[in-house]
């Protein structure tokens, strides 16, 4: 394996007071790979993603993007590099329409500055048209055509999660980080979303880091599974290996069985 | 919501402000009415509307800071005041023409707003609102304490009238047209801002700042942009106000005026420049009609009654605003949009958001 990892985290540590949210977690994801992160609530999955996208700065450890150290980079600068992320729960822009949400996702690919925006002269108009067309491609891919002018705040949960994904796709991601994209969805919605994730990978070879509780989905679509407990990684491997790991069964899978 | 049967073949047509023939006709008639108004209305009404235009520019600016970017600014009238004093001083003491005093006033207000907007990088909500009140408190003290050769100190400044090609604008209808041109221009700028990348970034910061930053929006920069642009509008409004009233003192720019600006925005609807326009018109109309009513009552029942009626009109105004907010909590603009949608889908029932 001489391939340079698309995104790599080395020995991340984050603590809140006496609580160690992350206690030396490392991971790497290569082009075309889907890496799932699983673990019980409070295992540190969201803290890990927050370190990757720059919302938290780890107390020690490093985050590398294609070999470049981005540990100290602000979230919006990472986004410009192509680290795109969706969130737990609903974090889309509720007062914008579906298309505006996706256009907002193009933010760091567009150039219109303050003066261009106020004057809305031909340069700004041209860019607006060009990116509207690109937004429509994403809308078509996610099958949201009928809803393009609907306010996102009026959409149901599953659709809003889909808009979240679209907004992240607008970034033209080199790494896609998805935080519980399927939580609270119906079986059909989960199947749709899993299909979208697989399609994205197939189309652009985009590496995906996925935090998800639904074990069936995780085992189905992941190449690698990282299992966390109490801020530590307790197992890493292919789904089939992780499934039979005694520590994992004990910590996570076993705990859920009746 | 568009009338049934209207659709677009390209993004340019879809993005246009005026998308159908009737819309173009309506706007043309509206502008024509504005142009003809001084010929039809009395001098007092023309004066009231001229001042309303100035107020509208300040409220359009406030809509950018408060409405789009979601940062409550209770110091807008201080930025209007900064614009007014800078422009008045440059016009009267250095003899600068309006096309130089207006940009200078805009810039002065914009830059000073950055000072009070800086806390926005760290704090939100009520705490931030309080720092904008600081602008309101510092402003009159600053003007009074600075050398009176600069801004006239506490006694204020007289403003030389606007001069266009050597012709001084002194008549009421001349000032009306002068301000009409600016309010149309700044309304256009506000609408433009909303529908571009910058406007979306401001709304993204309001709707969800963490998500916005992770998706590439430099939230610190856009918070300052929101303050700056909002105050630039205020600065221009201040300069224009100086030319209209021809004398500026700090008494014009009180916390009360800022609160009026905010209430205009809330009553009209925060989400869009159209809300700012609606709110300014409705509140000005209410203020003026109650005032006229109060005057008439005082003339009829004597000045003792007048002492009672004027505070009473303010209470009535307050009750009316509460009533508007009870029945249209998202502002009159929402009601207007609902009405339009209901008309277009008639005879079917309107449902949903």
Coordinates of C-alpha atoms in Angstrom, one line a residue:
Chain A
X1 CA 0.0 0.0 0.0
X2 CA 2.1 2.9 -1.3
X3 CA -1.0 5.0 -2.1
X4 CA -1.1 8.3 -0.3
X5 CA -4.2 8.4 1.9
X6 CA -6.8 11.0 0.9
X7 CA -7.4 11.8 4.6
X8 CA -5.5 10.6 7.5
X9 CA -5.8 11.3 11.3
X10 CA -2.9 10.4 13.5
X11 CA -3.2 9.9 17.2
X12 CA -6.0 12.4 17.8
X13 CA -6.6 13.5 21.4
X14 CA -9.5 15.7 22.6
X15 CA -10.7 16.1 26.1
X16 CA -13.4 18.1 27.8
X17 CA -12.3 18.6 31.3
X18 CA -11.7 15.2 32.7
X19 CA -13.5 13.4 29.9
X20 CA -11.4 12.1 27.2
X21 CA -13.6 12.3 24.1
X22 CA -10.7 11.1 21.9
X23 CA -7.8 9.2 23.3
X24 CA -5.3 8.6 20.6
X25 CA -7.5 7.7 17.6
X26 CA -5.9 7.2 14.1
X27 CA -7.6 6.5 10.8
X28 CA -6.9 6.7 7.1
X29 CA -9.1 6.6 4.1
X30 CA -7.9 6.1 0.5
X31 CA -9.4 7.0 -2.8
X32 CA -12.6 5.0 -3.5
X33 CA -12.8 3.6 0.0
X34 CA -15.8 3.7 2.3
X35 CA -14.7 3.7 5.9
X36 CA -17.4 3.4 8.5
X37 CA -17.0 4.5 12.1
X38 CA -19.2 2.7 14.6
X39 CA -19.5 2.6 18.3
X40 CA -21.9 3.2 21.1
X41 CA -23.2 6.7 22.0
X42 CA -20.4 8.7 23.6
X43 CA -17.7 6.7 21.9
X44 CA -16.2 9.8 20.4
X45 CA -17.4 9.4 16.8
X46 CA -18.7 13.0 16.4
X47 CA -15.6 14.4 18.1
X48 CA -13.6 12.5 15.6
X49 CA -15.5 14.0 12.7
X50 CA -15.3 17.5 14.3
X51 CA -11.5 17.2 14.3
X52 CA -11.6 16.1 10.7
X53 CA -13.7 19.0 9.5
X54 CA -12.1 21.6 11.8
X55 CA -14.9 22.3 14.2
X56 CA -12.6 21.1 17.0
X57 CA -8.9 21.4 17.2
X58 CA -7.4 18.3 18.7
X59 CA -5.1 18.8 21.8
X60 CA -2.6 16.6 20.2
X61 CA -2.3 14.6 17.0
X62 CA -2.5 15.6 13.4
X63 CA -5.0 15.6 10.5
X64 CA -3.4 15.1 7.0
X65 CA -5.1 15.8 3.7
X66 CA -3.3 14.2 0.9
X67 CA -0.2 14.4 3.0
X68 CA -0.6 18.0 3.9
X69 CA -1.0 18.9 7.6
X70 CA -4.4 20.6 8.0
X71 CA -4.7 20.3 11.8
X72 CA -4.7 24.0 12.3
X73 CA -6.7 25.0 9.3
X74 CA -10.1 26.7 9.9
X75 CA -13.2 24.8 8.8
X76 CA -13.9 27.0 5.8
X77 CA -10.4 26.6 4.5
X78 CA -10.7 22.8 4.7
X79 CA -13.9 23.0 2.8
X80 CA -12.2 24.9 0.1
X81 CA -9.7 22.0 -0.1
X82 CA -12.5 19.6 -0.6
X83 CA -13.2 18.1 2.8
X84 CA -17.1 18.1 2.7
X85 CA -19.3 17.0 5.5
X86 CA -22.9 16.4 6.5
X87 CA -24.2 16.6 10.1
X88 CA -26.0 14.6 12.6
X89 CA -29.7 15.7 12.8
X90 CA -30.8 18.5 10.4
X91 CA -28.4 21.3 9.7
X92 CA -29.5 22.5 6.3
X93 CA -30.4 26.1 5.8
X94 CA -34.1 26.0 6.6
X95 CA -35.0 29.4 5.1
X96 CA -33.6 28.7 1.7
X97 CA -35.1 26.6 -1.1
X98 CA -33.5 23.2 -2.1
X99 CA -31.7 24.8 -4.9
X100 CA -30.4 27.7 -2.8
X101 CA -29.1 25.3 -0.3
X102 CA -27.1 23.6 -3.0
X103 CA -26.0 26.9 -4.5
X104 CA -24.8 27.9 -1.0
X105 CA -22.8 24.7 -1.0
X106 CA -21.0 26.0 -4.1
X107 CA -19.8 28.9 -2.0
X108 CA -16.1 28.4 -2.2
X109 CA -16.2 27.4 -5.8
X110 CA -17.9 30.7 -6.8
X111 CA -16.1 34.0 -7.0
X112 CA -18.8 36.7 -6.8
X113 CA -17.5 39.3 -4.2
X114 CA -19.4 42.0 -2.3
X115 CA -19.3 44.6 -5.1
X116 CA -20.2 42.1 -7.8
X117 CA -23.2 41.0 -5.6
X118 CA -24.4 44.5 -5.0
X119 CA -24.2 45.5 -8.6
X120 CA -25.2 42.1 -10.0
X121 CA -23.5 43.0 -13.3
X122 CA -23.0 40.6 -16.1
X123 CA -20.0 38.8 -14.5
X124 CA -22.1 37.9 -11.4
X125 CA -25.1 37.0 -13.6
X126 CA -23.0 34.7 -15.7
X127 CA -21.7 32.9 -12.6
X128 CA -25.1 32.6 -11.1
X129 CA -26.5 31.0 -14.3
X130 CA -23.5 28.6 -14.6
X131 CA -23.8 27.4 -11.0
X132 CA -27.6 27.1 -11.2
X133 CA -27.1 24.6 -14.0
X134 CA -24.6 22.7 -11.9
X135 CA -27.0 22.8 -8.9
X136 CA -29.6 21.2 -11.2
X137 CA -27.2 18.3 -11.9
X138 CA -27.0 17.6 -8.2
X139 CA -30.8 18.0 -7.8
X140 CA -31.3 15.5 -10.6
X141 CA -28.8 13.0 -9.2
X142 CA -30.5 13.2 -5.8
X143 CA -34.0 13.0 -7.4
X144 CA -35.2 16.3 -5.9
X145 CA -36.5 17.9 -9.1
X146 CA -40.0 18.5 -7.9
X147 CA -38.8 20.2 -4.7
X148 CA -36.2 22.5 -6.2
X149 CA -38.1 25.6 -5.2
X150 CA -39.5 24.3 -1.9
X151 CA -38.2 25.8 1.3
X152 CA -36.0 23.2 3.0
X153 CA -37.7 24.0 6.4
X154 CA -40.9 22.6 4.9
X155 CA -39.4 19.2 3.9
X156 CA -39.6 16.0 5.9
X157 CA -36.6 14.6 7.7
X158 CA -35.4 12.2 5.1
X159 CA -35.5 14.7 2.3
X160 CA -33.7 17.3 4.4
X161 CA -30.9 14.8 5.0
X162 CA -30.8 14.3 1.2
X163 CA -30.5 18.1 0.7
X164 CA -27.6 18.1 3.3
X165 CA -25.8 15.5 1.1
X166 CA -26.5 17.6 -2.0
X167 CA -25.0 20.6 -0.3
X168 CA -21.9 18.7 0.6
X169 CA -21.6 17.3 -3.0
X170 CA -21.7 20.9 -4.3
X171 CA -18.3 21.4 -2.8
X172 CA -16.9 18.9 -5.3
X173 CA -15.5 16.9 -2.4
X174 CA -12.2 15.1 -2.4
X175 CA -13.3 13.5 0.9
X176 CA -16.9 13.1 2.0
X177 CA -17.6 12.8 5.7
X178 CA -21.1 11.8 6.6
X179 CA -22.3 11.9 10.2
X180 CA -25.2 9.5 10.7
X181 CA -26.8 10.3 7.3
X182 CA -29.5 7.6 7.8
X183 CA -30.5 8.1 11.4
X184 CA -34.3 8.3 11.7
X185 CA -34.9 7.3 8.1
X186 CA -37.4 4.7 6.8
X187 CA -36.0 1.5 5.3
X188 CA -36.7 2.9 1.8
X189 CA -35.0 6.2 2.5
X190 CA -32.0 4.4 3.9
X191 CA -31.7 2.2 0.8
X192 CA -31.9 5.4 -1.4
X193 CA -29.2 7.1 0.6
X194 CA -26.9 4.0 0.5
X195 CA -27.4 3.9 -3.3
X196 CA -26.5 7.6 -3.5
X197 CA -23.3 7.1 -1.5
X198 CA -22.3 4.1 -3.7
X199 CA -23.1 6.1 -6.8
X200 CA -21.0 9.0 -5.7
X201 CA -18.1 6.7 -5.1
X202 CA -18.6 5.0 -8.4
X203 CA -18.7 8.3 -10.3
X204 CA -15.8 10.2 -8.7
X205 CA -13.8 7.6 -6.7
X206 CA -14.5 9.8 -3.7
X207 CA -13.4 8.4 -0.4
X208 CA -16.2 8.4 2.2
X209 CA -16.0 8.4 6.0
X210 CA -19.4 7.3 7.4
X211 CA -20.6 7.4 10.9
X212 CA -23.7 5.2 11.1
X213 CA -25.7 3.2 13.7
X214 CA -27.5 0.9 11.2
X215 CA -25.2 -2.2 11.3
X216 CA -26.8 -3.8 8.2
X217 CA -26.0 -0.7 6.1
X218 CA -22.5 -0.4 7.5
X219 CA -21.7 -4.1 6.9
X220 CA -23.1 -3.9 3.4
X221 CA -21.4 -0.9 2.0
X222 CA -18.1 -0.4 3.9
X223 CA -14.7 -1.5 2.8
X224 CA -13.3 -0.8 6.3
X225 CA -15.0 -0.5 9.7
X226 CA -13.4 1.4 12.6
X227 CA -15.0 0.5 16.0
X228 CA -14.7 3.0 18.8
X229 CA -15.4 2.8 22.5
X230 CA -14.7 5.5 25.2
X231 CA -12.6 7.6 22.8
X232 CA -10.5 4.7 21.7
X233 CA -10.4 2.7 18.5
X234 CA -10.9 -1.0 19.5
X235 CA -11.0 -2.6 16.1
X236 CA -10.3 -1.8 12.5
X237 CA -10.8 -4.1 9.6
X238 CA -13.0 -5.4 6.8
X239 CA -16.7 -5.8 7.9
X240 CA -16.4 -9.6 8.0
X241 CA -13.4 -9.4 10.4
X242 CA -14.9 -6.8 12.6
X243 CA -18.2 -8.6 12.9
X244 CA -16.5 -11.6 14.6
X245 CA -14.1 -9.6 16.7
X246 CA -14.7 -10.6 20.4
X247 CA -14.0 -7.1 21.7
X248 CA -16.5 -5.5 19.3
X249 CA -19.2 -8.0 20.1
X250 CA -18.6 -7.4 23.7
X251 CA -18.5 -3.6 23.5
X252 CA -21.1 -2.9 20.9
X253 CA -22.9 -5.6 19.0
X254 CA -23.3 -7.8 22.1
X255 CA -24.7 -4.9 24.1
X256 CA -27.5 -4.4 21.7
X257 CA -28.7 -8.0 21.6
X258 CA -31.6 -8.8 23.8
Chain B
X1 CA -45.4 31.2 -6.4
X2 CA -45.9 32.0 -10.1
X3 CA -49.2 32.2 -11.9
X4 CA -50.2 28.9 -13.4
X5 CA -48.8 28.2 -16.9
X6 CA -45.7 30.4 -16.5
X7 CA -42.4 28.6 -17.0
X8 CA -38.9 29.4 -18.1
X9 CA -36.5 28.0 -20.7
X10 CA -33.3 29.2 -19.1
X11 CA -31.8 30.3 -15.8
X12 CA -31.5 33.9 -16.9
X13 CA -35.3 34.2 -17.4
X14 CA -35.9 32.4 -14.2
X15 CA -33.6 34.7 -12.2
X16 CA -35.0 37.9 -13.6
X17 CA -36.8 40.2 -11.1
X18 CA -39.6 40.9 -13.6
X19 CA -40.5 37.6 -15.1
X20 CA -43.9 38.3 -16.7
X21 CA -45.5 41.1 -18.7
X22 CA -47.9 42.1 -16.0
X23 CA -45.1 42.4 -13.5
X24 CA -43.2 44.8 -15.9
X25 CA -46.4 46.8 -16.4
X26 CA -47.0 47.0 -12.6
X27 CA -43.5 48.3 -11.9
X28 CA -43.7 50.8 -14.7
X29 CA -47.0 52.2 -13.4
X30 CA -45.6 52.2 -9.8
X31 CA -42.5 54.2 -10.8
X32 CA -44.7 56.5 -12.9
X33 CA -46.9 57.1 -9.9
X34 CA -43.8 57.9 -7.8
X35 CA -42.7 60.4 -10.4
X36 CA -46.1 62.1 -10.7
X37 CA -46.7 62.2 -7.0
X38 CA -45.3 65.7 -6.2
X39 CA -47.6 67.1 -8.9
X40 CA -50.7 65.6 -7.2
X41 CA -49.9 65.7 -3.5
X42 CA -49.5 68.7 -1.1
X43 CA -46.1 70.0 0.0
X44 CA -46.5 68.4 3.5
X45 CA -47.2 65.0 2.2
X46 CA -44.3 65.3 -0.3
X47 CA -42.0 66.2 2.6
X48 CA -43.2 63.2 4.7
X49 CA -42.6 60.9 1.8
X50 CA -39.1 62.3 1.2
X51 CA -38.2 61.6 4.8
X52 CA -39.7 58.2 4.4
X53 CA -37.3 57.5 1.5
X54 CA -34.4 58.3 3.8
X55 CA -35.7 56.1 6.5
X56 CA -36.3 53.3 4.0
X57 CA -32.6 53.3 3.0
X58 CA -31.6 52.9 6.6
X59 CA -34.1 50.1 7.1
X60 CA -33.0 48.4 3.9
X61 CA -29.5 48.4 5.4
X62 CA -30.8 47.1 8.7
X63 CA -32.5 44.3 6.8
X64 CA -29.1 43.1 5.6
X65 CA -27.5 43.0 9.1
X66 CA -30.6 41.8 11.1
X67 CA -32.7 40.2 8.5
X68 CA -30.2 38.4 6.2
X69 CA -27.4 37.8 8.6
X70 CA -29.5 37.5 11.8
X71 CA -27.4 39.9 14.0
X72 CA -29.6 42.2 16.0
X73 CA -28.4 45.8 15.6
X74 CA -30.1 48.3 17.9
X75 CA -27.6 51.0 16.9
X76 CA -28.6 51.7 13.3
X77 CA -29.5 55.4 14.0
X78 CA -26.0 56.0 15.4
X79 CA -24.6 54.9 12.0
X80 CA -27.2 57.1 10.3
X81 CA -25.9 59.9 12.6
X82 CA -22.3 59.3 11.7
X83 CA -23.1 59.5 8.0
X84 CA -25.1 62.7 8.7
X85 CA -22.4 64.5 10.6
X86 CA -19.5 63.4 8.3
X87 CA -21.5 64.6 5.2
X88 CA -22.6 67.8 6.9
X89 CA -19.1 68.6 8.0
X90 CA -17.6 68.0 4.6
X91 CA -20.3 69.8 2.8
X92 CA -20.4 72.9 5.0
X93 CA -16.8 73.3 6.1
X94 CA -14.9 72.1 3.0
X95 CA -17.6 72.7 0.4
X96 CA -17.6 69.1 -0.9
X97 CA -20.3 68.3 -3.5
X98 CA -22.9 65.6 -2.7
X99 CA -21.3 63.0 -4.9
X100 CA -18.2 63.1 -2.6
X101 CA -20.0 63.6 0.7
X102 CA -22.3 60.6 0.2
X103 CA -19.5 58.1 -0.4
X104 CA -17.5 59.6 2.5
X105 CA -20.5 59.3 4.8
X106 CA -21.1 55.8 3.7
X107 CA -17.5 54.8 4.3
X108 CA -17.3 56.5 7.7
X109 CA -20.4 54.8 8.9
X110 CA -19.3 51.4 7.4
X111 CA -15.9 51.6 9.0
X112 CA -17.2 52.6 12.4
X113 CA -19.7 49.8 12.3
X114 CA -16.8 47.3 12.0
X115 CA -15.6 48.5 15.4
X116 CA -19.0 47.6 16.9
X117 CA -19.4 44.5 14.7
X118 CA -16.1 43.0 15.9
X119 CA -17.7 41.4 19.0
X120 CA -19.9 39.5 16.6
X121 CA -17.0 37.3 15.9
X122 CA -17.3 36.0 19.5
X123 CA -20.8 36.6 20.7
X124 CA -24.3 36.2 19.4
X125 CA -27.9 37.2 20.1
X126 CA -28.7 39.5 23.0
X127 CA -25.1 40.0 24.0
X128 CA -24.3 41.2 20.5
X129 CA -27.4 43.5 20.5
X130 CA -26.0 45.1 23.6
X131 CA -22.8 46.0 22.0
X132 CA -24.7 47.8 19.2
X133 CA -26.5 49.8 21.9
X134 CA -23.0 50.9 22.9
X135 CA -22.7 52.5 19.4
X136 CA -25.8 54.4 20.2
X137 CA -24.5 55.7 23.5
X138 CA -21.0 56.5 22.3
X139 CA -22.1 58.4 19.3
X140 CA -23.7 61.6 20.9
X141 CA -21.0 61.7 23.5
X142 CA -18.3 61.5 20.8
X143 CA -19.9 64.3 18.7
X144 CA -20.2 66.5 21.8
X145 CA -16.7 65.9 22.9
X146 CA -14.8 66.2 19.6
X147 CA -13.6 69.6 18.7
X148 CA -16.6 71.7 17.7
X149 CA -14.7 72.8 14.6
X150 CA -15.2 69.3 13.3
X151 CA -18.8 68.4 13.8
X152 CA -20.2 71.4 15.6
X153 CA -20.2 69.8 19.0
X154 CA -23.5 69.6 20.9
X155 CA -25.1 72.5 19.0
X156 CA -25.0 70.6 15.7
X157 CA -24.2 71.7 12.1
X158 CA -26.0 73.5 9.3
X159 CA -25.9 71.7 6.0
X160 CA -25.4 73.4 2.7
X161 CA -28.0 72.3 0.2
X162 CA -27.3 69.9 -2.5
X163 CA -26.1 71.6 -5.7
X164 CA -26.5 70.0 -9.1
X165 CA -24.7 71.9 -11.9
X166 CA -24.8 75.0 -9.8
X167 CA -28.5 74.7 -9.0
X168 CA -29.3 74.3 -5.3
X169 CA -32.0 71.9 -4.5
X170 CA -34.2 73.8 -2.1
X171 CA -37.7 73.1 -3.2
X172 CA -39.6 70.2 -1.6
X173 CA -40.2 68.4 -4.9
X174 CA -36.6 68.7 -5.9
X175 CA -35.5 67.0 -2.7
X176 CA -38.2 64.4 -3.3
X177 CA -36.8 63.4 -6.7
X178 CA -33.2 63.5 -5.4
X179 CA -34.1 61.0 -2.6
X180 CA -36.3 58.9 -4.8
X181 CA -33.3 58.2 -7.1
X182 CA -31.3 57.0 -4.1
X183 CA -34.0 54.9 -2.6
X184 CA -34.6 53.2 -5.9
X185 CA -30.8 52.6 -6.3
X186 CA -30.3 51.2 -2.8
X187 CA -33.4 49.0 -3.0
X188 CA -31.9 47.5 -6.2
X189 CA -28.6 46.9 -4.4
X190 CA -30.3 45.2 -1.5
X191 CA -32.3 42.9 -3.8
X192 CA -29.2 42.1 -5.8
X193 CA -27.2 41.2 -2.7
X194 CA -29.9 38.8 -1.5
X195 CA -29.9 36.6 -4.5
X196 CA -26.1 36.1 -5.0
X197 CA -23.4 34.1 -3.4
X198 CA -22.8 36.8 -0.8
X199 CA -26.5 37.0 0.2
X200 CA -26.6 33.2 0.5
X201 CA -23.5 33.2 2.7
X202 CA -25.2 35.8 5.0
X203 CA -28.3 33.7 5.2
X204 CA -26.2 30.6 5.8
X205 CA -24.5 32.3 8.7
X206 CA -27.9 33.2 10.2
X207 CA -29.5 29.8 9.6
X208 CA -26.6 27.7 10.8
X209 CA -23.2 29.2 11.4
X210 CA -21.4 25.9 12.2
X211 CA -22.7 24.2 9.1
X212 CA -21.9 27.3 7.1
X213 CA -18.2 27.3 8.2
X214 CA -17.8 23.6 7.5
X215 CA -19.2 24.2 4.1
X216 CA -16.7 26.9 3.2
X217 CA -18.2 30.1 4.4
X218 CA -15.7 32.3 6.3
X219 CA -18.3 33.3 9.0
X220 CA -16.2 36.0 10.6
X221 CA -15.7 37.8 7.3
X222 CA -19.4 37.6 6.4
X223 CA -20.5 38.8 9.8
X224 CA -18.4 41.9 9.3
X225 CA -19.7 42.3 5.8
X226 CA -23.2 42.3 7.1
X227 CA -22.4 45.1 9.6
X228 CA -20.4 47.0 7.1
X229 CA -23.0 47.0 4.3
X230 CA -25.9 47.7 6.7
X231 CA -24.0 50.7 8.0
X232 CA -23.1 51.9 4.5
X233 CA -26.8 52.1 3.8
X234 CA -27.2 54.0 7.1
X235 CA -24.4 56.4 6.3
X236 CA -26.0 57.3 2.9
X237 CA -29.4 57.7 4.7
X238 CA -27.7 60.0 7.2
X239 CA -26.1 62.2 4.5
X240 CA -29.4 62.4 2.6
X241 CA -31.2 63.3 5.9
X242 CA -28.8 66.1 6.4
X243 CA -29.6 67.6 3.0
X244 CA -33.4 67.2 3.6
X245 CA -33.6 68.8 7.1
X246 CA -30.6 71.1 6.4
X247 CA -29.5 71.0 10.1
X248 CA -28.2 68.0 12.0
X249 CA -27.9 67.6 15.8
X250 CA -27.3 64.5 17.8
X251 CA -30.9 64.8 19.0
X252 CA -32.0 63.3 15.7
X253 CA -30.3 60.0 16.2
X254 CA -31.6 58.5 19.3
X255 CA -32.0 54.9 20.6
X256 CA -35.7 55.4 19.9
X257 CA -35.1 56.0 16.3
X258 CA -33.1 52.7 16.1
X259 CA -36.0 50.9 17.8
X260 CA -38.4 52.4 15.2
X261 CA -36.1 51.1 12.5
X262 CA -36.2 47.6 14.0
X263 CA -39.9 47.7 14.4
X264 CA -40.4 48.7 10.8
X265 CA -38.3 45.7 9.8
X266 CA -40.2 43.3 12.1
X267 CA -43.6 44.6 11.0
X268 CA -42.7 44.4 7.3
X269 CA -40.9 41.1 7.5
X270 CA -37.2 40.4 8.0
X271 CA -36.5 38.0 5.2
X272 CA -36.4 40.3 2.3
X273 CA -35.8 43.9 1.2
X274 CA -39.4 44.0 0.3
X275 CA -40.3 43.5 4.0
X276 CA -38.1 46.5 4.8
X277 CA -40.0 48.6 2.2
X278 CA -43.4 47.3 3.4
X279 CA -42.6 48.0 7.1
X280 CA -41.2 51.5 6.4
X281 CA -44.3 52.5 4.5
X282 CA -46.8 51.0 6.9
X283 CA -45.2 52.4 10.1
X284 CA -44.7 55.9 8.5
X285 CA -48.3 55.9 7.4
X286 CA -49.5 54.9 10.9
X287 CA -47.2 57.5 12.6
X288 CA -48.4 60.2 10.3
X289 CA -52.1 59.5 10.4
X290 CA -52.1 59.2 14.2
X291 CA -50.1 62.4 14.3
X292 CA -52.6 64.2 12.1
X293 CA -55.5 62.8 14.2
X294 CA -53.8 64.0 17.3
X295 CA -53.3 67.4 15.9
X296 CA -56.9 67.6 14.8
X297 CA -58.1 66.5 18.2
X298 CA -55.8 69.0 20.0
X299 CA -57.0 71.8 17.7
X300 CA -60.6 70.9 18.6
X301 CA -60.4 70.2 22.3
X302 CA -57.6 72.6 23.3
X303 CA -53.9 72.3 24.2
X304 CA -54.5 70.6 27.5
X305 CA -56.0 67.8 25.6
X306 CA -53.0 67.9 23.2
X307 CA -50.7 67.2 26.1
X308 CA -52.7 64.0 26.6
X309 CA -53.3 63.0 23.0
X310 CA -49.7 62.8 21.8
X311 CA -48.5 60.2 24.3
X312 CA -51.8 58.4 23.6
X313 CA -51.1 58.2 19.9
X314 CA -47.8 56.5 20.7
X315 CA -49.7 53.9 22.8
X316 CA -52.2 53.4 19.9
X317 CA -49.2 52.9 17.6
X318 CA -47.8 50.3 20.0
X319 CA -51.1 48.4 20.1
X320 CA -51.3 48.5 16.3
X321 CA -47.8 47.0 16.0
X322 CA -48.6 44.3 18.5
X323 CA -51.8 43.5 16.6
X324 CA -49.9 43.2 13.3
X325 CA -47.4 40.9 15.0
X326 CA -50.1 38.8 16.6
X327 CA -51.9 38.2 13.2
X328 CA -48.8 38.2 11.0
X329 CA -45.9 37.1 13.3
X330 CA -43.5 36.9 10.3
X331 CA -44.4 40.3 9.1
X332 CA -46.7 41.8 6.6
X333 CA -44.7 40.4 3.7
X334 CA -45.7 36.8 4.6
X335 CA -49.3 37.9 4.6
X336 CA -48.9 39.5 1.2
X337 CA -47.3 36.3 -0.2
X338 CA -50.0 34.1 1.2
X339 CA -52.6 36.4 -0.3
X340 CA -50.9 36.1 -3.7
X341 CA -50.7 32.4 -3.5
X342 CA -54.3 32.1 -2.4
X343 CA -55.4 34.2 -5.4
X344 CA -53.4 32.2 -7.8
X345 CA -54.7 28.8 -6.8
X346 CA -58.2 29.9 -6.3
X347 CA -60.8 28.2 -6.2
X348 CA -58.6 25.5 -4.5
X349 CA -57.7 25.9 -0.9
X350 CA -54.3 27.2 0.2
X351 CA -52.5 24.7 2.4
X352 CA -49.0 24.0 3.6
X353 CA -46.4 26.6 4.6

